[in-house]
Amino acid sequence: MTPTLQLAVDLIARPSVTPEDEGCQALMMERLAAIGFNNEPLRFGDTDNFWSRKGDSQPVVCFAGHTDVVPTGPEANWDNPPFEPKIIDGMLHGRGAADMKGSLAAFLVATERFVEKYPNHKGSIAYLITSDEEGPAHNGTVKVIETLEARNEKIDMCVVGEPSSTTLVGDVIKNGRRGSLGCVLTVKGKQGHVAYPHLAKNPVHMAAPALAELAAEKWDDGNDFFPATSFQISNINSGTGATNVIPGTCEVVFNFRFSTELTAEILQERTEAILNKHGLDYDIDWKLSGQPFLTDKGALVEAAVAAIKNVTGRDTELSTSGGTSDGRFIAPTGAQVVELGPINATIHQVNEHVSADDLNALTDIYEAMLVELLA
């Protein structure tokens, strides 16, 4: 096996279900220390993180990722045990193969190769690794960034190893992400008997016209990089379970995925204006999971596009589709951010796997990016 595949196997064999790390970060730090990196373990709450850096000048090119993985589900449903990685017909199988221990291995081997060839490289190379990306993300990257910001230590360019590719490695890189704004709305009515509706107030009936208006609302038109903002109701809950009781409250959970055309504050104001127009009595609890971010141009995007072309011969597509990633915590500091990783077809699924050849190609792409940016 290549060095990248061997390291990926070593990482996958550690059952680091979020927020556990199971020694993955210690293994990475040992390899980084051997090539001149200064390691800084940073544990917050139940989460292991580390910041590691080689060099003390700008620009700082950072590799960011996570060692935690999602639960496997019933292991009996897997063709091969999820934490016993195995290459089958050219595919590396195991939980985390694609999301994202394969990328971590490619990061590290690419860095080792680059440092060997360019021991006196420009700028700095850094690693920001967490074990809290697949969980609530309260004690991971966000806390490391707060630590760096407090001492004015800046990341200039960041490659996040999330599985961005669709059908061929490097065919898509994410140069931004939509914002995510969640909400729990509780509409208040008055409980009563269904036979005496005049003595009650049905919060489901009261909420329905407002929800219909929210669902039909055109929030924006998007822009060249983002689709139009999306409003989606994910849950409605009300009632006692009895057919003859008008409920006293109705709880509605919904989410906005929004572009850079809007802010979270504008979405909140417009939503509450619609609720107020319908005369609802309600409580509302907003949660902003991440602001939208975009790196539309610059040295990092150019280096990624060129490296993919040089290694694979293919042109890449810049995209902002998909969910959120830890890039949402890094981009607000002013860093250029791209997500570049393997094919995402099997992430979080039973029998997660990734092409062994793709991980080797990804290693070459990361190394070529370092050459372009720091050689």
Coordinates of N, CA and C in Angstrom, one line a residue, residues 93-329:
H93 N -12.7 0.4 2.2 CA -13.9 0.4 2.9 C -13.7 0.7 4.4
G94 N -14.6 1.4 5.0 CA -14.5 1.6 6.5 C -15.2 2.9 6.8
R95 N -15.7 3.0 8.0 CA -16.3 4.3 8.5 C -15.3 5.4 8.5
G96 N -15.5 6.4 7.8 CA -14.6 7.6 7.8 C -13.7 7.5 6.5
A97 N -13.8 6.5 5.7 CA -12.9 6.4 4.5 C -13.0 7.7 3.7
A98 N -14.3 8.1 3.5 CA -14.5 9.3 2.7 C -14.7 10.5 3.5
D99 N -15.2 10.4 4.7 CA -15.5 11.5 5.5 C -15.0 11.4 7.0
M100 N -13.7 11.8 7.3 CA -12.8 12.3 6.3 C -11.4 11.8 6.6
K101 N -11.2 10.6 7.0 CA -9.9 10.1 7.3 C -9.0 9.9 6.1
G102 N -9.7 9.7 5.0 CA -8.9 9.6 3.7 C -8.2 10.9 3.4
S103 N -9.0 12.0 3.6 CA -8.4 13.3 3.4 C -7.3 13.6 4.3
L104 N -7.5 13.3 5.6 CA -6.4 13.5 6.6 C -5.1 12.8 6.2
A105 N -5.2 11.6 5.8 CA -4.0 10.9 5.4 C -3.4 11.5 4.2
A106 N -4.2 12.0 3.2 CA -3.7 12.7 2.0 C -3.0 14.0 2.4
F107 N -3.6 14.7 3.3 CA -3.0 16.0 3.9 C -1.6 15.7 4.3
L108 N -1.5 14.7 5.2 CA -0.3 14.5 6.0 C 0.8 14.0 5.0
V109 N 0.5 13.1 4.2 CA 1.6 12.5 3.3 C 2.0 13.6 2.3
A110 N 1.0 14.4 1.8 CA 1.4 15.5 0.9 C 2.3 16.5 1.6
T111 N 2.0 16.8 2.9 CA 2.9 17.7 3.6 C 4.3 17.1 3.9
E112 N 4.4 15.9 4.2 CA 5.7 15.2 4.4 C 6.5 15.3 3.1
R113 N 5.9 15.0 2.0 CA 6.6 15.1 0.7 C 7.1 16.5 0.4
F114 N 6.2 17.5 0.6 CA 6.5 18.9 0.3 C 7.7 19.4 1.2
V115 N 7.6 19.1 2.5 CA 8.6 19.5 3.4 C 10.0 18.9 3.1
E116 N 10.0 17.7 2.7 CA 11.2 17.0 2.3 C 11.8 17.7 1.1
K117 N 11.0 18.1 0.1 CA 11.5 18.7 -1.1 C 11.8 20.2 -0.9
Y118 N 11.1 20.8 0.0 CA 11.2 22.3 0.2 C 11.4 22.6 1.7
P119 N 12.5 22.2 2.3 CA 12.6 22.4 3.7 C 12.6 23.9 4.1
N120 N 13.0 24.7 3.2 CA 13.0 26.2 3.5 C 11.9 26.9 2.8
H121 N 10.8 26.3 2.8 CA 9.6 26.9 2.0 C 9.2 28.2 2.6
K122 N 8.5 29.0 1.8 CA 7.9 30.3 2.3 C 6.8 30.1 3.3
G123 N 6.5 31.1 4.0 CA 5.3 31.1 4.8 C 5.2 30.0 5.9
S124 N 4.0 29.6 6.2 CA 3.8 28.6 7.2 C 2.8 27.6 6.7
I125 N 2.9 26.4 7.2 CA 1.9 25.3 7.0 C 1.3 25.0 8.4
A126 N 0.0 24.9 8.4 CA -0.7 24.7 9.7 C -1.7 23.6 9.6
Y127 N -2.1 23.0 10.7 CA -3.2 22.0 10.8 C -4.1 22.4 11.9
L128 N -5.4 22.4 11.6 CA -6.5 22.6 12.6 C -7.4 21.4 12.5
I129 N -7.3 20.6 13.5 CA -8.0 19.3 13.6 C -8.9 19.2 14.8
T130 N -10.1 18.7 14.6 CA -11.0 18.6 15.7 C -11.7 17.2 15.7
S131 N -12.3 16.8 16.9 CA -13.1 15.6 16.9 C -14.6 15.9 17.2
D132 N -15.0 17.2 16.8 CA -16.3 17.6 17.1 C -17.0 18.2 15.9
E133 N -16.7 17.7 14.7 CA -17.4 18.2 13.5 C -18.7 17.5 13.2
E134 N -18.8 16.2 13.5 CA -20.0 15.4 13.2 C -21.0 15.6 14.3
G135 N -20.6 16.2 15.5 CA -21.5 16.4 16.6 C -22.1 17.8 16.6
P136 N -22.3 18.3 17.8 CA -22.8 19.7 17.9 C -21.9 20.8 17.5
A137 N -20.6 20.5 17.4 CA -19.6 21.5 16.9 C -19.5 22.7 17.9
H138 N -19.7 22.4 19.1 CA -19.6 23.5 20.1 C -18.2 23.7 20.7
N139 N -17.4 22.6 20.7 CA -16.1 22.6 21.4 C -15.0 22.2 20.4
G140 N -15.2 22.4 19.2 CA -14.2 22.0 18.2 C -13.6 23.2 17.5
T141 N -13.7 23.3 16.2 CA -13.1 24.3 15.4 C -13.4 25.7 15.8
V142 N -14.6 25.9 16.2 CA -15.0 27.3 16.7 C -14.2 27.7 17.9
K143 N -13.9 26.8 18.8 CA -13.1 27.2 20.0 C -11.6 27.4 19.6
V144 N -11.1 26.6 18.7 CA -9.7 26.8 18.3 C -9.6 28.1 17.6
I145 N -10.6 28.5 16.7 CA -10.5 29.8 16.1 C -10.6 30.9 17.1
E146 N -11.4 30.8 18.1 CA -11.4 31.8 19.2 C -10.1 31.9 19.8
T147 N -9.4 30.8 20.1 CA -8.1 30.8 20.7 C -7.1 31.5 19.8
L148 N -7.1 31.2 18.5 CA -6.2 31.9 17.6 C -6.5 33.4 17.4
E149 N -7.7 33.7 17.4 CA -8.1 35.1 17.2 C -7.7 35.9 18.4
A150 N -7.8 35.3 19.6 CA -7.4 36.0 20.9 C -6.0 36.4 20.9
R151 N -5.1 35.7 20.2 CA -3.7 36.0 20.2 C -3.3 36.6 18.8
N152 N -4.3 36.9 18.0 CA -4.1 37.5 16.7 C -3.3 36.7 15.7
E153 N -3.5 35.4 15.8 CA -2.8 34.4 14.9 C -3.8 34.1 13.8
K154 N -3.4 34.5 12.6 CA -4.3 34.5 11.4 C -4.0 33.3 10.4
I155 N -5.1 32.7 9.9 CA -5.0 31.8 8.8 C -5.3 32.6 7.5
D156 N -4.4 32.5 6.6 CA -4.6 33.2 5.3 C -5.4 32.4 4.3
M157 N -5.0 31.1 4.2 CA -5.7 30.2 3.3 C -6.0 28.9 4.0
C158 N -7.1 28.3 3.7 CA -7.5 27.1 4.4 C -8.1 26.1 3.5
V159 N -7.6 24.9 3.4 CA -8.1 23.7 2.7 C -8.9 22.8 3.7
V160 N -10.2 22.7 3.5 CA -11.0 21.8 4.4 C -11.1 20.5 3.6
G161 N -10.8 19.4 4.2 CA -10.8 18.1 3.5 C -12.2 17.4 3.3
E162 N -13.3 18.1 3.4 CA -14.6 17.5 3.3 C -14.7 16.9 1.9
P163 N -15.4 15.8 1.8 CA -15.6 15.1 0.5 C -16.5 16.0 -0.4
S164 N -15.8 16.7 -1.3 CA -16.5 17.6 -2.2 C -16.8 17.1 -3.6
S165 N -16.1 16.0 -4.0 CA -16.2 15.5 -5.3 C -17.5 14.8 -5.6
T166 N -18.0 14.8 -6.8 CA -19.3 14.2 -7.1 C -19.1 12.8 -7.8
T167 N -18.5 12.8 -9.0 CA -18.3 11.6 -9.7 C -16.8 11.2 -10.0
L168 N -16.0 12.2 -10.0 CA -14.5 12.1 -10.2 C -13.8 12.9 -9.3
V169 N -12.7 12.4 -8.7 CA -12.0 13.2 -7.7 C -11.6 14.6 -8.3
G170 N -11.9 15.6 -7.6 CA -11.5 17.0 -8.0 C -12.5 17.6 -9.0
D171 N -13.6 16.9 -9.3 CA -14.5 17.5 -10.3 C -15.3 18.7 -9.7
V172 N -15.4 18.8 -8.4 CA -16.1 19.9 -7.7 C -15.3 20.3 -6.5
I173 N -15.1 21.6 -6.3 CA -14.6 22.1 -5.0 C -15.6 23.1 -4.5
K174 N -15.7 23.1 -3.2 CA -16.7 24.1 -2.6 C -15.9 25.3 -2.2
N175 N -16.3 26.4 -2.9 CA -15.6 27.7 -2.5 C -16.5 28.6 -1.7
G176 N -17.5 28.0 -1.1 CA -18.4 28.7 -0.2 C -19.5 27.8 0.2
R177 N -20.3 28.3 1.2 CA -21.5 27.5 1.7 C -22.6 28.5 2.0
R178 N -23.8 28.0 1.9 CA -24.9 28.8 2.4 C -25.0 28.9 3.9
G179 N -25.6 30.0 4.4 CA -25.8 30.1 5.8 C -26.9 29.2 6.2
S180 N -27.0 28.8 7.5 CA -28.0 28.0 8.1 C -28.6 28.7 9.3
L181 N -29.9 29.0 9.2 CA -30.6 29.6 10.3 C -31.8 28.8 10.7
G182 N -31.8 28.2 11.9 CA -32.9 27.3 12.4 C -33.8 28.1 13.3
C183 N -35.0 27.5 13.5 CA -35.9 28.2 14.4 C -36.9 27.2 14.9
V184 N -37.3 27.4 16.2 CA -38.4 26.7 16.8 C -39.5 27.7 17.2
L185 N -40.6 27.6 16.5 CA -41.7 28.5 16.7 C -42.8 27.8 17.5
T186 N -43.3 28.4 18.6 CA -44.4 27.9 19.4 C -45.5 28.8 19.3
V187 N -46.6 28.4 18.6 CA -47.8 29.2 18.5 C -48.8 28.8 19.7
K188 N -49.2 29.8 20.4 CA -50.1 29.6 21.6 C -51.6 29.7 21.2
G189 N -52.3 28.8 21.7 CA -53.8 28.8 21.5 C -54.4 28.6 22.9
K190 N -55.6 27.9 22.8 CA -56.3 27.6 24.1 C -56.8 26.2 23.9
Q191 N -56.5 25.3 24.8 CA -56.9 23.9 24.7 C -58.4 23.8 25.0
G192 N -59.1 22.9 24.3 CA -60.5 22.7 24.6 C -61.1 21.5 24.0
H193 N -62.4 21.3 24.1 CA -63.1 20.2 23.5 C -63.4 20.5 22.0
V194 N -63.2 19.5 21.2 CA -63.5 19.8 19.7 C -65.0 20.1 19.5
A195 N -65.8 19.6 20.4 CA -67.3 19.9 20.2 C -67.7 21.3 20.6
Y196 N -66.7 22.0 21.2 CA -67.0 23.4 21.7 C -65.9 24.3 21.2
P197 N -65.7 24.4 19.9 CA -64.5 25.2 19.4 C -64.6 26.7 19.7
H198 N -65.8 27.2 20.0 CA -65.9 28.6 20.4 C -65.3 28.9 21.8
L199 N -65.1 27.8 22.5 CA -64.5 28.0 23.9 C -63.0 27.7 23.9
A200 N -62.4 27.5 22.7 CA -61.0 27.2 22.5 C -60.4 28.0 21.4
K201 N -59.1 28.0 21.3 CA -58.4 28.6 20.1 C -57.4 27.6 19.6
N202 N -57.6 27.2 18.4 CA -56.8 26.1 17.8 C -55.5 26.7 17.2
P203 N -54.4 26.4 17.8 CA -53.1 27.0 17.3 C -52.7 26.5 15.9
V204 N -53.1 25.3 15.6 CA -52.8 24.7 14.3 C -53.5 25.5 13.2
H205 N -54.8 25.7 13.4 CA -55.5 26.5 12.4 C -55.0 28.0 12.3
M206 N -54.6 28.5 13.4 CA -54.1 29.9 13.5 C -52.8 30.0 12.7
A207 N -51.9 29.0 12.9 CA -50.6 29.0 12.3 C -50.6 28.7 10.9
A208 N -51.5 27.9 10.4 CA -51.5 27.4 9.0 C -51.4 28.5 7.9
P209 N -52.2 29.6 8.0 CA -52.0 30.6 6.9 C -50.7 31.3 7.0
A210 N -50.1 31.5 8.2 CA -48.8 32.2 8.3 C -47.7 31.3 7.7
L211 N -47.8 30.0 8.0 CA -46.8 29.0 7.5 C -46.9 28.9 6.0
A212 N -48.1 29.0 5.4 CA -48.3 28.9 4.0 C -47.7 30.1 3.3
E213 N -47.8 31.3 4.0 CA -47.2 32.5 3.4 C -45.7 32.4 3.5
L214 N -45.2 31.9 4.6 CA -43.7 31.8 4.7 C -43.2 30.8 3.7
A215 N -43.9 29.7 3.4 CA -43.4 28.8 2.4 C -43.5 29.3 1.0
A216 N -44.4 30.2 0.8 CA -44.6 30.8 -0.6 C -43.7 32.0 -0.8
E217 N -43.1 32.6 0.3 CA -42.4 33.8 0.2 C -41.1 33.7 -0.7
K218 N -40.9 34.7 -1.5 CA -39.6 34.7 -2.3 C -38.7 35.6 -1.5
W219 N -37.7 34.9 -1.0 CA -36.8 35.6 0.0 C -35.7 36.4 -0.8
D220 N -35.2 35.9 -1.9 CA -34.2 36.6 -2.7 C -34.1 35.8 -4.0
D221 N -33.3 36.3 -4.9 CA -33.0 35.6 -6.2 C -31.7 34.8 -6.2
G222 N -31.0 34.8 -5.1 CA -29.7 34.2 -5.1 C -28.7 35.1 -5.9
N223 N -27.6 34.6 -6.3 CA -26.6 35.4 -7.1 C -25.8 34.4 -8.0
D224 N -24.7 34.9 -8.5 CA -23.9 34.1 -9.4 C -23.3 32.9 -8.7
F225 N -23.2 32.9 -7.4 CA -22.6 31.8 -6.7 C -23.5 31.0 -5.8
F226 N -24.7 31.6 -5.5 CA -25.7 30.9 -4.6 C -27.0 30.8 -5.2
P227 N -27.7 29.7 -5.0 CA -29.2 29.6 -5.4 C -30.0 30.5 -4.4
A228 N -31.2 30.7 -4.8 CA -32.1 31.5 -4.0 C -32.3 30.9 -2.6
T229 N -32.5 31.7 -1.6 CA -32.7 31.3 -0.2 C -33.8 30.3 -0.1
S230 N -33.7 29.3 0.7 CA -34.7 28.2 0.8 C -35.2 28.2 2.3
F231 N -36.6 28.2 2.4 CA -37.3 28.0 3.7 C -37.9 26.6 3.7
Q232 N -37.6 25.8 4.7 CA -38.2 24.5 4.8 C -38.7 24.2 6.2
I233 N -39.9 23.7 6.3 CA -40.4 23.3 7.6 C -40.0 21.8 7.7
S234 N -39.4 21.5 8.9 CA -38.9 20.2 9.1 C -39.7 19.4 10.1
N235 N -40.5 20.1 10.9 CA -41.4 19.3 11.9 C -42.5 20.2 12.3
I236 N -43.7 19.6 12.5 CA -44.8 20.3 13.1 C -45.4 19.3 14.2
N237 N -45.5 19.8 15.4 CA -46.0 19.0 16.5 C -47.0 19.7 17.3
S238 N -48.1 19.0 17.5 CA -49.2 19.5 18.3 C -50.1 18.4 18.8
G239 N -50.9 18.8 19.8 CA -52.0 17.9 20.2 C -51.6 16.9 21.4
T240 N -52.6 16.3 22.0 CA -52.4 15.4 23.1 C -52.4 14.0 22.6
G241 N -52.8 13.7 21.4 CA -52.9 12.4 20.9 C -54.4 11.9 20.9
A242 N -55.2 12.7 21.5 CA -56.7 12.4 21.6 C -57.4 13.1 20.4
T243 N -58.4 12.5 19.8 CA -59.0 13.1 18.6 C -60.0 14.1 19.0
N244 N -60.4 14.2 20.3 CA -61.5 15.1 20.7 C -60.9 16.3 21.5
V245 N -59.6 16.6 21.4 CA -59.0 17.7 22.2 C -58.4 18.7 21.2
I246 N -58.8 19.9 21.3 CA -58.1 21.0 20.5 C -56.8 21.3 21.3
P247 N -55.7 21.3 20.6 CA -54.4 21.5 21.3 C -54.3 22.9 21.8
G248 N -53.4 23.1 22.8 CA -53.1 24.4 23.4 C -52.0 25.1 22.7
T249 N -51.1 24.3 22.1 CA -49.9 24.9 21.5 C -49.6 24.1 20.2
C250 N -48.9 24.8 19.3 CA -48.4 24.1 18.1 C -46.9 24.5 17.9
E251 N -46.0 23.5 17.9 CA -44.6 23.8 17.7 C -44.2 23.5 16.2
V252 N -43.5 24.4 15.6 CA -43.1 24.3 14.3 C -41.6 24.5 14.2
V253 N -40.9 23.6 13.6 CA -39.4 23.7 13.4 C -39.1 23.9 12.0
F254 N -38.4 25.0 11.7 CA -38.0 25.3 10.3 C -36.6 25.8 10.1
N255 N -36.1 25.8 8.9 CA -34.8 26.2 8.6 C -34.7 27.0 7.4
F256 N -33.8 28.0 7.4 CA -33.4 28.8 6.2 C -32.0 28.4 5.8
R257 N -31.8 28.0 4.5 CA -30.4 28.0 3.9 C -30.3 29.2 3.0
F258 N -29.5 30.1 3.4 CA -29.5 31.5 2.8 C -28.2 31.9 2.2
S259 N -28.3 32.8 1.2 CA -27.2 33.2 0.4 C -26.6 34.5 1.0
T260 N -25.6 35.0 0.4 CA -24.9 36.2 0.8 C -25.8 37.5 0.5
E261 N -26.9 37.2 -0.2 CA -27.9 38.4 -0.5 C -28.6 38.8 0.8
L262 N -28.7 38.0 1.8 CA -29.4 38.3 3.0 C -28.6 38.1 4.2
T263 N -29.0 38.6 5.4 CA -28.4 38.3 6.6 C -29.4 37.6 7.5
A264 N -28.9 37.0 8.6 CA -29.8 36.3 9.5 C -30.8 37.3 10.1
E265 N -30.3 38.5 10.4 CA -31.2 39.5 11.0 C -32.3 39.9 10.1
I266 N -32.1 40.0 8.8 CA -33.1 40.3 7.9 C -34.2 39.2 7.8
L267 N -33.7 38.0 7.8 CA -34.6 36.8 7.7 C -35.5 36.8 9.0
Q268 N -34.9 37.0 10.1 CA -35.7 37.0 11.4 C -36.7 38.1 11.3
E269 N -36.3 39.3 10.9 CA -37.3 40.4 10.9 C -38.4 40.2 9.9
R270 N -38.1 39.6 8.7 CA -39.2 39.4 7.7 C -40.1 38.2 8.2
T271 N -39.5 37.2 8.8 CA -40.4 36.1 9.3 C -41.3 36.6 10.4
E272 N -40.8 37.4 11.4 CA -41.6 37.8 12.5 C -42.7 38.8 12.0
A273 N -42.4 39.6 11.0 CA -43.4 40.5 10.4 C -44.6 39.7 9.8
I274 N -44.3 38.6 9.2 CA -45.4 37.8 8.7 C -46.2 37.1 9.8
L275 N -45.5 36.6 10.8 CA -46.2 36.1 12.0 C -47.1 37.1 12.7
N276 N -46.6 38.3 12.8 CA -47.3 39.4 13.5 C -48.5 39.8 12.6
K277 N -48.3 39.8 11.3 CA -49.4 40.2 10.4 C -50.6 39.3 10.6
H278 N -50.4 38.0 10.9 CA -51.5 37.1 11.1 C -52.0 37.0 12.5
G279 N -51.5 38.0 13.4 CA -52.0 38.1 14.7 C -51.7 37.0 15.6
L280 N -50.6 36.3 15.4 CA -50.3 35.1 16.2 C -49.7 35.5 17.6
D281 N -50.1 34.7 18.6 CA -49.4 34.8 19.9 C -48.4 33.7 19.9
Y282 N -47.1 34.0 20.0 CA -46.1 33.0 19.8 C -44.8 33.3 20.6
D283 N -44.0 32.3 20.8 CA -42.6 32.4 21.3 C -41.8 31.9 20.1
I284 N -40.6 32.4 20.0 CA -39.7 32.1 18.9 C -38.3 32.0 19.4
D285 N -37.6 30.9 18.9 CA -36.2 30.6 19.4 C -35.4 30.4 18.1
W286 N -34.5 31.4 17.8 CA -33.6 31.3 16.6 C -32.3 30.7 17.0
K287 N -31.7 30.0 16.0 CA -30.3 29.5 16.2 C -29.6 29.6 14.9
L288 N -28.6 30.4 14.9 CA -27.7 30.6 13.7 C -26.6 29.6 13.8
S289 N -26.6 28.6 12.8 CA -25.5 27.6 12.8 C -24.3 28.0 12.0
G290 N -24.5 28.9 11.1 CA -23.4 29.4 10.3 C -23.8 30.5 9.3
Q291 N -22.9 31.5 9.2 CA -23.1 32.5 8.2 C -22.7 32.0 6.8
P292 N -23.3 32.5 5.7 CA -22.8 32.1 4.4 C -21.4 32.7 4.2
F293 N -20.6 31.9 3.5 CA -19.3 32.5 3.1 C -18.9 32.1 1.7
L294 N -18.0 32.9 1.1 CA -17.6 32.7 -0.3 C -16.2 33.2 -0.5
T295 N -15.4 32.3 -1.2 CA -14.1 32.7 -1.7 C -14.2 32.6 -3.2
D296 N -14.5 33.7 -3.8 CA -14.8 33.6 -5.2 C -13.6 33.7 -6.1
K297 N -12.5 34.2 -5.6 CA -11.3 34.3 -6.3 C -10.1 34.4 -5.3
G298 N -8.9 34.4 -5.9 CA -7.7 34.5 -5.0 C -6.7 33.4 -5.2
A299 N -5.6 33.5 -4.5 CA -4.5 32.5 -4.7 C -5.0 31.1 -4.4
L300 N -5.8 30.9 -3.4 CA -6.2 29.5 -3.0 C -7.0 28.8 -4.0
V301 N -8.0 29.5 -4.5 CA -8.9 28.9 -5.6 C -8.1 28.7 -6.8
E302 N -7.2 29.6 -7.2 CA -6.4 29.4 -8.4 C -5.4 28.2 -8.2
A303 N -4.9 28.1 -7.0 CA -3.9 26.9 -6.8 C -4.7 25.6 -6.8
A304 N -5.9 25.6 -6.3 CA -6.7 24.3 -6.3 C -7.1 24.0 -7.7
V305 N -7.5 24.9 -8.5 CA -8.0 24.6 -9.9 C -6.8 24.2 -10.7
A306 N -5.6 24.8 -10.5 CA -4.4 24.4 -11.3 C -3.9 23.1 -10.9
A307 N -3.9 22.8 -9.6 CA -3.4 21.5 -9.1 C -4.3 20.3 -9.6
I308 N -5.6 20.5 -9.6 CA -6.5 19.5 -10.1 C -6.3 19.3 -11.6
K309 N -6.1 20.3 -12.3 CA -5.8 20.2 -13.7 C -4.5 19.5 -14.0
N310 N -3.5 19.8 -13.3 CA -2.2 19.2 -13.5 C -2.2 17.7 -13.1
V311 N -2.9 17.4 -12.0 CA -2.8 16.0 -11.6 C -3.8 15.1 -12.3
T312 N -5.0 15.6 -12.6 CA -6.0 14.7 -13.2 C -6.3 15.1 -14.6
G313 N -5.9 16.3 -15.1 CA -6.3 16.7 -16.4 C -7.7 17.2 -16.6
R314 N -8.4 17.3 -15.5 CA -9.8 17.8 -15.7 C -10.0 19.2 -15.1
D315 N -11.0 19.8 -15.6 CA -11.4 21.1 -15.1 C -12.4 20.9 -13.9
T316 N -12.3 21.8 -12.9 CA -13.1 21.6 -11.8 C -14.3 22.7 -11.8
E317 N -15.3 22.3 -11.1 CA -16.5 23.2 -10.9 C -16.5 23.8 -9.5
L318 N -16.6 25.1 -9.5 CA -16.8 25.8 -8.2 C -18.2 25.7 -7.7
S319 N -18.5 25.3 -6.5 CA -19.9 25.1 -6.1 C -20.0 25.6 -4.6
T320 N -21.2 26.0 -4.3 CA -21.6 26.4 -2.9 C -22.7 25.5 -2.4
S321 N -23.0 24.4 -3.1 CA -24.1 23.5 -2.7 C -23.8 22.7 -1.5
G322 N -24.8 22.0 -1.0 CA -24.6 21.1 0.2 C -24.9 21.8 1.5
G323 N -24.5 21.0 2.6 CA -24.8 21.5 3.9 C -23.7 22.4 4.4
T324 N -23.5 22.4 5.7 CA -22.5 23.3 6.4 C -21.3 22.5 6.6
S325 N -20.2 23.2 6.9 CA -18.9 22.5 7.3 C -18.2 23.5 8.2
D326 N -17.1 23.0 8.8 CA -16.4 23.9 9.7 C -15.7 25.1 9.0
G327 N -15.8 25.1 7.7 CA -15.3 26.3 7.0 C -16.1 27.5 7.5
R328 N -17.3 27.3 8.0 CA -18.1 28.5 8.4 C -17.5 29.2 9.6
F329 N -16.7 28.5 10.4 CA -16.0 29.1 11.5 C -14.7 29.8 11.1

